[in-house]
Coordinates of C-alpha atoms and ligand atoms in Angstrom, one line a residue:
X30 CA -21.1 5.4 88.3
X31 CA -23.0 5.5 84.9
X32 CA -20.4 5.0 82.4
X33 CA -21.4 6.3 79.0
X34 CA -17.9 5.8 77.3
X35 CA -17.6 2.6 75.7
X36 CA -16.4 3.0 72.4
X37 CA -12.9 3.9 74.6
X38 CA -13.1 0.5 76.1
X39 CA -16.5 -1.8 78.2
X40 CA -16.3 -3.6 81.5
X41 CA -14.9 -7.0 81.0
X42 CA -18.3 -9.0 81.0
X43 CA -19.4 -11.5 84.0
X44 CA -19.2 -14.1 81.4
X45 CA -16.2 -13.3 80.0
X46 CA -14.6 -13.0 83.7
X47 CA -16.1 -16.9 84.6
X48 CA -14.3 -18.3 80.7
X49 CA -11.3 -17.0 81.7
X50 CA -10.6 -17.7 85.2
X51 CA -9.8 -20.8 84.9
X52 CA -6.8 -19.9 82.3
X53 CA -5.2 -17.8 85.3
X54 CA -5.6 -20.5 88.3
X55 CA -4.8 -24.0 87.1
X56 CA -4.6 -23.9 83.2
X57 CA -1.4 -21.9 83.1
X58 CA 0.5 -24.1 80.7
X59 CA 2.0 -22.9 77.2
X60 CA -0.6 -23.6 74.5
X61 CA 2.9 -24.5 72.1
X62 CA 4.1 -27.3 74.8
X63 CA 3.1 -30.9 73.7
X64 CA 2.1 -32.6 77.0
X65 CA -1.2 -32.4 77.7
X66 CA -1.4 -29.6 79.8
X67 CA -0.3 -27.7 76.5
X68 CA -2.7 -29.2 74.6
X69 CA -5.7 -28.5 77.3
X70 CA -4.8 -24.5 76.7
X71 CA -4.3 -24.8 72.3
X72 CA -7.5 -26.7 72.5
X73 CA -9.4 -23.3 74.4
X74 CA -7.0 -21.0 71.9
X75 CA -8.6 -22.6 69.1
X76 CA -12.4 -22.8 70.2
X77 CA -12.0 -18.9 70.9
X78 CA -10.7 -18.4 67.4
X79 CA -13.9 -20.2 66.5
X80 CA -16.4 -18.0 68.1
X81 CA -14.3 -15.1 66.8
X82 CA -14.8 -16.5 63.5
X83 CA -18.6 -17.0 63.6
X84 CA -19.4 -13.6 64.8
X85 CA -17.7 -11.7 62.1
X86 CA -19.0 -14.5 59.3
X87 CA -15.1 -15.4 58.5
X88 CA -15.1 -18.4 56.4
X89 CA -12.8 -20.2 58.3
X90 CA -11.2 -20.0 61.3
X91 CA -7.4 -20.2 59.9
X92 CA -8.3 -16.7 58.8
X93 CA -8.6 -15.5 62.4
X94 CA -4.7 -14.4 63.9
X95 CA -4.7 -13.0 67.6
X96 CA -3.3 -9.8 68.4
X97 CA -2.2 -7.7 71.2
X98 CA -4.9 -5.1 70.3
X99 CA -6.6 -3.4 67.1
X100 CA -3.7 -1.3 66.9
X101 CA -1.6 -4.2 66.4
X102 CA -3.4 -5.1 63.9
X103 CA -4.4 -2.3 61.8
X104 CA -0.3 -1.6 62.3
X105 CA 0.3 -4.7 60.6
X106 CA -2.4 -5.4 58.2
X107 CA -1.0 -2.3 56.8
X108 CA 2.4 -2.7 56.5
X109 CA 2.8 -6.2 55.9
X110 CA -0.1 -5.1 52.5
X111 CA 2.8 -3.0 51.6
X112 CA 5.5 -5.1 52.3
X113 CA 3.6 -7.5 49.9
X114 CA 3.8 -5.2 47.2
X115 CA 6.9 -3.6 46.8
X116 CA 6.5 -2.2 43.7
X117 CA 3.4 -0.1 44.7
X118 CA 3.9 2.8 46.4
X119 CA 0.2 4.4 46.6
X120 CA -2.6 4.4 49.8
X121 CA -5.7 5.7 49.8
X122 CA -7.5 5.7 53.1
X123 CA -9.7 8.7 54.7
X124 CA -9.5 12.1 57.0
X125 CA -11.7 10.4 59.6
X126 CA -9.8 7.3 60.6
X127 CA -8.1 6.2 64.2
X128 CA -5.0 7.1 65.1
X129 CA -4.1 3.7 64.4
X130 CA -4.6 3.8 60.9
X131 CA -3.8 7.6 60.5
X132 CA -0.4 8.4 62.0
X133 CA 0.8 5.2 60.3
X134 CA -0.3 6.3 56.7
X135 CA 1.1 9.7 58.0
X136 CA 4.8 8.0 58.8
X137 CA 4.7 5.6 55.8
X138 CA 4.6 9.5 53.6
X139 CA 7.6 9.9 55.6
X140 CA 8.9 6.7 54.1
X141 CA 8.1 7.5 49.8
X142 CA 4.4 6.3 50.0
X143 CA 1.8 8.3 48.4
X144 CA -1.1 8.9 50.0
X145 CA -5.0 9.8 49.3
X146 CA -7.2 10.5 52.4
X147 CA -10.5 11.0 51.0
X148 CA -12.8 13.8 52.4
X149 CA -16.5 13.3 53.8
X150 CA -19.5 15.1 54.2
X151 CA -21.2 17.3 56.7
X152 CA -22.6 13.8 58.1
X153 CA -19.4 12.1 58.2
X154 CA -20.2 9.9 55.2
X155 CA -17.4 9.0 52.0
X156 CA -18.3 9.9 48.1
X157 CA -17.3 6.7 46.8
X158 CA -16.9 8.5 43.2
X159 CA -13.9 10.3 44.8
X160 CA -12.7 6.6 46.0
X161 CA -13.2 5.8 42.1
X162 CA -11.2 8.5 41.0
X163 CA -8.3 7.7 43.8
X164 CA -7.7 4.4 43.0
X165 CA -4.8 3.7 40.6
X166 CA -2.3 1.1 39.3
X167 CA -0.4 1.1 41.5
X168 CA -2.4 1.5 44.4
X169 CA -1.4 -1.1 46.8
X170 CA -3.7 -0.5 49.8
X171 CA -6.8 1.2 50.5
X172 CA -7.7 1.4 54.4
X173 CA -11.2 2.4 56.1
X174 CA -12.7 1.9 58.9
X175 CA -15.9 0.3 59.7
X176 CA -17.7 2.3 62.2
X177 CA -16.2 5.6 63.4
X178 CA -15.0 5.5 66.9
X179 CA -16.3 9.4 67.8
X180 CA -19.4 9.5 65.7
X181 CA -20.3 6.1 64.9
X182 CA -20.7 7.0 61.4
X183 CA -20.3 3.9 59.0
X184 CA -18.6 3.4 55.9
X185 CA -20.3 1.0 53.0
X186 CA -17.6 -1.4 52.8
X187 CA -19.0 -4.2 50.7
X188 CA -19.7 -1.3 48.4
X189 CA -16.1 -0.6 48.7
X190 CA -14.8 -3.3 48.7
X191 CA -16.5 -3.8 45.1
X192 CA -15.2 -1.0 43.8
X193 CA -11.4 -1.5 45.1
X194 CA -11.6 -4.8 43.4
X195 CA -13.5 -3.3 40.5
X196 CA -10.8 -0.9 39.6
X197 CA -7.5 -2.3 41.0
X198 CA -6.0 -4.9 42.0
X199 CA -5.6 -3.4 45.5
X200 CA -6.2 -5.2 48.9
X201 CA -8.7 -3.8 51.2
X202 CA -8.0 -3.2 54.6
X203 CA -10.9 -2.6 56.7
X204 CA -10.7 -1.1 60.7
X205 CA -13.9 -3.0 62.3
X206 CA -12.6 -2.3 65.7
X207 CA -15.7 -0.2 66.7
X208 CA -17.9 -2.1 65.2
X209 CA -18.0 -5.6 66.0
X210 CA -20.5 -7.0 68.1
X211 CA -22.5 -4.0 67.7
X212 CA -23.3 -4.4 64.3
X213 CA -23.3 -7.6 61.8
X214 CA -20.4 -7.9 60.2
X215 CA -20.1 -8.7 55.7
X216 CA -16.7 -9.8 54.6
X217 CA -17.5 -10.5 51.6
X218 CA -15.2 -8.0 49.9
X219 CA -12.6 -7.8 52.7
X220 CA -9.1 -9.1 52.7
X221 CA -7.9 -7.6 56.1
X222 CA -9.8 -7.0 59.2
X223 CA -9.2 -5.8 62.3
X224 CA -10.6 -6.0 65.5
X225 CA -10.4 -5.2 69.4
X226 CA -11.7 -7.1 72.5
X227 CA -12.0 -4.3 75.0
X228 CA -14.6 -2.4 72.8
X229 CA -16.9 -5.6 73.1
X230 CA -16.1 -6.8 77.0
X231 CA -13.6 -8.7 77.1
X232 CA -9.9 -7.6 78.7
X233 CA -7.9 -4.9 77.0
X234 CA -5.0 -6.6 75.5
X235 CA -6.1 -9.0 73.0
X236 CA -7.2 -8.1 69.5
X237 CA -7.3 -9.9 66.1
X238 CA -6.8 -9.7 62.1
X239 CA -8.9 -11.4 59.6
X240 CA -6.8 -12.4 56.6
X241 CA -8.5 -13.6 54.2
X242 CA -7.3 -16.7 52.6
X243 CA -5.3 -16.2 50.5
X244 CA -3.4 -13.6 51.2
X245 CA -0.3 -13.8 52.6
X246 CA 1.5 -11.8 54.6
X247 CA 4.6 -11.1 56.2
X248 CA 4.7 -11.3 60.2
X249 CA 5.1 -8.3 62.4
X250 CA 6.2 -10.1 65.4
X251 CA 9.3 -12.1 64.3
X252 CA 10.2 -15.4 66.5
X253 CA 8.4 -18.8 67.1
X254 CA 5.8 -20.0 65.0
X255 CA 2.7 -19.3 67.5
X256 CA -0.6 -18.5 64.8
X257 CA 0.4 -20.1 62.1
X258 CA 3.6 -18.8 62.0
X259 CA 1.8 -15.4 61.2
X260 CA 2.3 -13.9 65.0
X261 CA 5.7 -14.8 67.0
X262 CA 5.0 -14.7 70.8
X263 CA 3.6 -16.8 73.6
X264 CA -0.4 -16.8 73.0
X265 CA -2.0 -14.7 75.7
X266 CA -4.1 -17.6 76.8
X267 CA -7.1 -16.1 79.1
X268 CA -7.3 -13.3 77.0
X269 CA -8.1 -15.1 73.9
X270 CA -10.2 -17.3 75.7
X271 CA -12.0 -13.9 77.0
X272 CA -12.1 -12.7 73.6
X273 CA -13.5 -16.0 72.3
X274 CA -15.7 -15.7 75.4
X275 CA -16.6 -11.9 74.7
X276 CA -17.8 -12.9 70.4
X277 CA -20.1 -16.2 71.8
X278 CA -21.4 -13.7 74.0
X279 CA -22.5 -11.1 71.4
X280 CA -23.6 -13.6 68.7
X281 CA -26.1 -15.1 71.3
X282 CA -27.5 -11.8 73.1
X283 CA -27.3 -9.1 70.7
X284 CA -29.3 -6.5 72.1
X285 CA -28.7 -3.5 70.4
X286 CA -32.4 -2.6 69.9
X287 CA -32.8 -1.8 73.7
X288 CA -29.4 0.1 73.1
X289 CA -30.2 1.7 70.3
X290 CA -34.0 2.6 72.4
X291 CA -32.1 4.1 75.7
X292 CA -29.2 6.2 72.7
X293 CA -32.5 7.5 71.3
X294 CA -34.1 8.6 74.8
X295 CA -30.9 10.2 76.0
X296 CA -31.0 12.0 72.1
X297 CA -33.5 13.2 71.4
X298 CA -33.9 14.3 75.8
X299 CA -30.9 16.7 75.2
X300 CA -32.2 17.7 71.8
X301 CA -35.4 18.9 73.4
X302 CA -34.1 20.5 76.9
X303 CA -30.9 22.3 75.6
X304 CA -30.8 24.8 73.4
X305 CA -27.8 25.4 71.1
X306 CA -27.2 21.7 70.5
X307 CA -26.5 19.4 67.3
X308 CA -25.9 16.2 66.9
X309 CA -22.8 15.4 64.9
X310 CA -22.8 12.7 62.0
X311 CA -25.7 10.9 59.8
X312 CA -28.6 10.7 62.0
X313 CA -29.3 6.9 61.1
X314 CA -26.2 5.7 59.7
X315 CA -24.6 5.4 63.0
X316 CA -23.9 2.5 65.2
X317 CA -26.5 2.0 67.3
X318 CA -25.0 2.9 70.8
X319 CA -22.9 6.0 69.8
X320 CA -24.7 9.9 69.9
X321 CA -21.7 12.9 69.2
X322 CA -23.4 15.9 70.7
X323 CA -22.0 19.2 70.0
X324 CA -22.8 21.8 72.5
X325 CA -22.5 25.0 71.2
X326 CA -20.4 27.8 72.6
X327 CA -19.4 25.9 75.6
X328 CA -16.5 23.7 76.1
X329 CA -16.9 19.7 76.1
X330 CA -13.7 19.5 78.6
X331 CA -15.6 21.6 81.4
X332 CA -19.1 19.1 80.6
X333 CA -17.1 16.5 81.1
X334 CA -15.6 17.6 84.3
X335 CA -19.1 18.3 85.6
X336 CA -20.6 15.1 84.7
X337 CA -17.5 13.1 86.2
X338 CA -17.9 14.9 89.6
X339 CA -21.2 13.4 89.5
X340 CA -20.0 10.1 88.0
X341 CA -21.1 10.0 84.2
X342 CA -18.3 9.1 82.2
X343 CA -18.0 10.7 78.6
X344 CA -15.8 11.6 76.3
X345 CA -15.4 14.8 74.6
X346 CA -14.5 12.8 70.9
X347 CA -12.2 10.4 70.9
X348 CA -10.1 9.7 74.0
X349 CA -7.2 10.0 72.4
X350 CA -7.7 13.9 72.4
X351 CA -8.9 14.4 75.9
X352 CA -5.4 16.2 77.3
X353 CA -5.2 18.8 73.8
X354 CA -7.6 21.0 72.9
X355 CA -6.7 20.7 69.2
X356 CA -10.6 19.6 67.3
X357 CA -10.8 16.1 66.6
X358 CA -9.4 15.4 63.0
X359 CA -12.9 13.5 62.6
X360 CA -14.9 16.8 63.5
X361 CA -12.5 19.1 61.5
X362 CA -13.2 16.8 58.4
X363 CA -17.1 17.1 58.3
X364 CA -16.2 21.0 58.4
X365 CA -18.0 21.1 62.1
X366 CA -18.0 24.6 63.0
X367 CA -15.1 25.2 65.6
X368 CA -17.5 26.7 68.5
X369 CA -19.5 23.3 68.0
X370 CA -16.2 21.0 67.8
X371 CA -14.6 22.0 70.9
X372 CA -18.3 21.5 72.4
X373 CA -18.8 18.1 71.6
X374 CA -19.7 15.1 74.1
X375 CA -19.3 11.8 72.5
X376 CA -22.0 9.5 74.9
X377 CA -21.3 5.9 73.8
X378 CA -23.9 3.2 75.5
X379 CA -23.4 -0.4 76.5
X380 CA -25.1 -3.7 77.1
X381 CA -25.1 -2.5 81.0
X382 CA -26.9 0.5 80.7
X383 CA -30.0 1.0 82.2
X384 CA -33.7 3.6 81.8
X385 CA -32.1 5.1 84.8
X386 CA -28.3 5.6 83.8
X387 CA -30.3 7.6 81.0
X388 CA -32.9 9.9 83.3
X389 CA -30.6 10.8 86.0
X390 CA -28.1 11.6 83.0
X391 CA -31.0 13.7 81.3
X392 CA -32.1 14.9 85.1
X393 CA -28.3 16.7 85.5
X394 CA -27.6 18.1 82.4
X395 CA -29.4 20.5 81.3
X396 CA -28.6 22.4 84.9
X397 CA -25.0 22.3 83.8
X398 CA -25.1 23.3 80.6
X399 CA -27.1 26.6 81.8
X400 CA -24.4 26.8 84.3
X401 CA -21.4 26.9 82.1
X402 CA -23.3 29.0 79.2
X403 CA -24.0 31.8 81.7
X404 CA -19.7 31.8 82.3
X405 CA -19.2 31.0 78.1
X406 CA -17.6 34.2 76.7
X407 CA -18.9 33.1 73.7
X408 CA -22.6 33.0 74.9
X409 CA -22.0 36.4 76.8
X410 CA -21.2 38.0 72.8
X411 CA -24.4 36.2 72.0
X412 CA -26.5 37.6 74.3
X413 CA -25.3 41.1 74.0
X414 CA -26.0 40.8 69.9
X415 CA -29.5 39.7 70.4
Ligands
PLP505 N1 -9.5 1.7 65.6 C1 -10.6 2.3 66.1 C2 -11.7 2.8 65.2 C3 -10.6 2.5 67.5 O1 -11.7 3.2 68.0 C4 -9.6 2.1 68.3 C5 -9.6 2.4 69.8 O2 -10.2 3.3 70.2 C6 -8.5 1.4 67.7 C7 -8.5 1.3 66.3 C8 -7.3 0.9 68.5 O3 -7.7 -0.2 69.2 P1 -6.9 -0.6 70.5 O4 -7.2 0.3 71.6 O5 -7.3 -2.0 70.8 O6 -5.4 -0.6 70.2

């Protein structure tokens, strides 16, 4: 298998796996009981909230909650902003953002809240004079992601951050989920930060919130007073140990140039063999691992079908839209022609990727693409008008 999909989730990491397998064999105790079994498991809980810390420059580790999963935590970081601030009924947040943060902001309209989802350009990038002009009195929340899952595209959030704080008296809820530990990570004018542990190899299941301190929130998760008393529930032991695990791991071997090196090969390889192709978002920009390649006139479900049955794993956009054939929302935004939308591959690399996931990818696809042009009905009209 070459598996070029992991901004939908990465293989847990071997070091990761070895961290936490002592938390499912003989360290099974509840990190909240006082004997010292309890106290062998709160004492791994709170080193992992240490590396988590360090690798997204938090200033301290109180600031770190654990999650389920970055929906969890954008969920909350949103509501419990508003919950804060129940005199301010205004959101601003973007067209281009997860489902996580989008279809909350979409129910919250349900609920009397106003909100402002800013547009971007053709490269997937935000005019922060139309954040400017959004922001208002009584503005209670403004909510953007970090890195874009399907594009990679990144927003300036320090530069927004200034701004929010600049013109209101807003807090600023960023979604980092796609981007940590593949890019560093400013907080400096953050107050609410989410994050996800199966995007950087550890398990699915765990995620975390950075509240700055500070701020305070109201919990999601009613019940004991696990986190602080931020986050009711029994801590998920070996996953936040795999988490803390997962952030050590990408402080210490960052290797994104080589990433970045084989995402370029495989890039600029399609660019040159197949005609009709574009790659979607700001060419530089980008997170390092993540190319969106549209190609034209053909339809990215029927690549990806060819590439599975030969073992590459892709996605056409995000995953969440791989059973409709609506355009991503993300796509739609940057005004991506609709024949080049529904023919768009997202190829997202990982630390385990190797020269030769990357030839044998570039070996097989120009072949398909020339298969499934010669059956496009939209590449038959194009033919016959030249
Ligand atoms: N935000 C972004 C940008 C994502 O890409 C994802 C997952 O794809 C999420 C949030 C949700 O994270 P999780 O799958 O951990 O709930």
């Amino acid at each position: 298998m070459i598996y070029l999909d992991n901004n939908a989730t990465t293989r847990v990491a071997p070091e990761v796996f070895e961290a936490m397998q002592p938390y499912l064999t003989d360290f099974f105790g509840n990190p909240s009981s006082a004997h010292t079994l309890g106290r062998t498991m709160k004492q791994a809980v709170e080193q992992a909230r240490e590396h988590v810390a360090k690798l997204i420059g938090a200033d301290d580790m109180s600031e770190i909650t654990f999650t389920s999963c970055g929906s969890e935590s954008d969920n909350w970081a949103i509501r419990a902003a508003l919950a804060s601030q129940p005199g301010k009924k205004h959101i601003v947040t973007t067209r281009v953002e997860h489902e996580a943060v989008r279809n909350v902001c979409r129910q919250l309209e349900t609920e009397g809240y106003e909100v402002t989802s800013l547009d971007v350009n053709a490269s997937g990038e935000l005019n922060l004079d139309a954040l400017r002009d959004a922001l208002r009195a009584d503005t209670a929340l403004v909510s953007v992601m970090l890195a874009n899952n399907e594009t990679g595209v990144l927003f300036p959030i320090n530069d927004i951050g200034e701004i929010v704080r600049e013109r209101s008296d807003a807090l600023f809820h960023v979604d980092g989920v796609q981007a940590v530990g593949k890019i560093p990570i400013d907080l400096m004018n953050v107050d609410l930060f989410a994050l996800s542990g199966h995007k950087l190899h550890a398990p699915q299941g765990i995620g975390a919130l950075y509240i700055r301190k500070g701020v305070s929130l109201p919990s999601f998760i009613i019940g004991g007073a696990q986190e602080h008393g931020r986050r009711a529930g029994t801590s998920a032991v070996p996953n936040i140990v795999g988490l803390g695990a997962a952030c050590k791991l990408a402080h210490e071997d960052d290797d994104h140039s080589r990433i970045r090196a084989l995402r370029d090969r495989l890039e600029n390889g399609i660019l040159q063999q197949i005609p009709n192709t574009r790659v979607n978002g700001h060419p530089e920009n980008r997170l390092p691992n993540t190319s969106n390649i549209s190609f034209e006139y053909i339809e990215g479900q029927n690549i990806l079908l060819h590439l599975d049955q030969l073992g590459i794993c892709v996605s056409t956009g995000s995953a969440c839209h791989s059973t409709t054939h609506e355009s991503s929302p993300t796509l739609h935004a940057m005004n991506i022609p609709y024949t080049a939308a529904q023919g768009s591959i997202r190829f997202s690399l990982g630390r385990y990727n190797t020269d030769e996931d990357i030839e044998t990818t570039l070996s097989v696809l120009p072949g398909i693409i020339e298969k499934l042009a010669a059956m496009s009905p939209y590449d038959q009209e194009l033919h016959a008008n030249t």
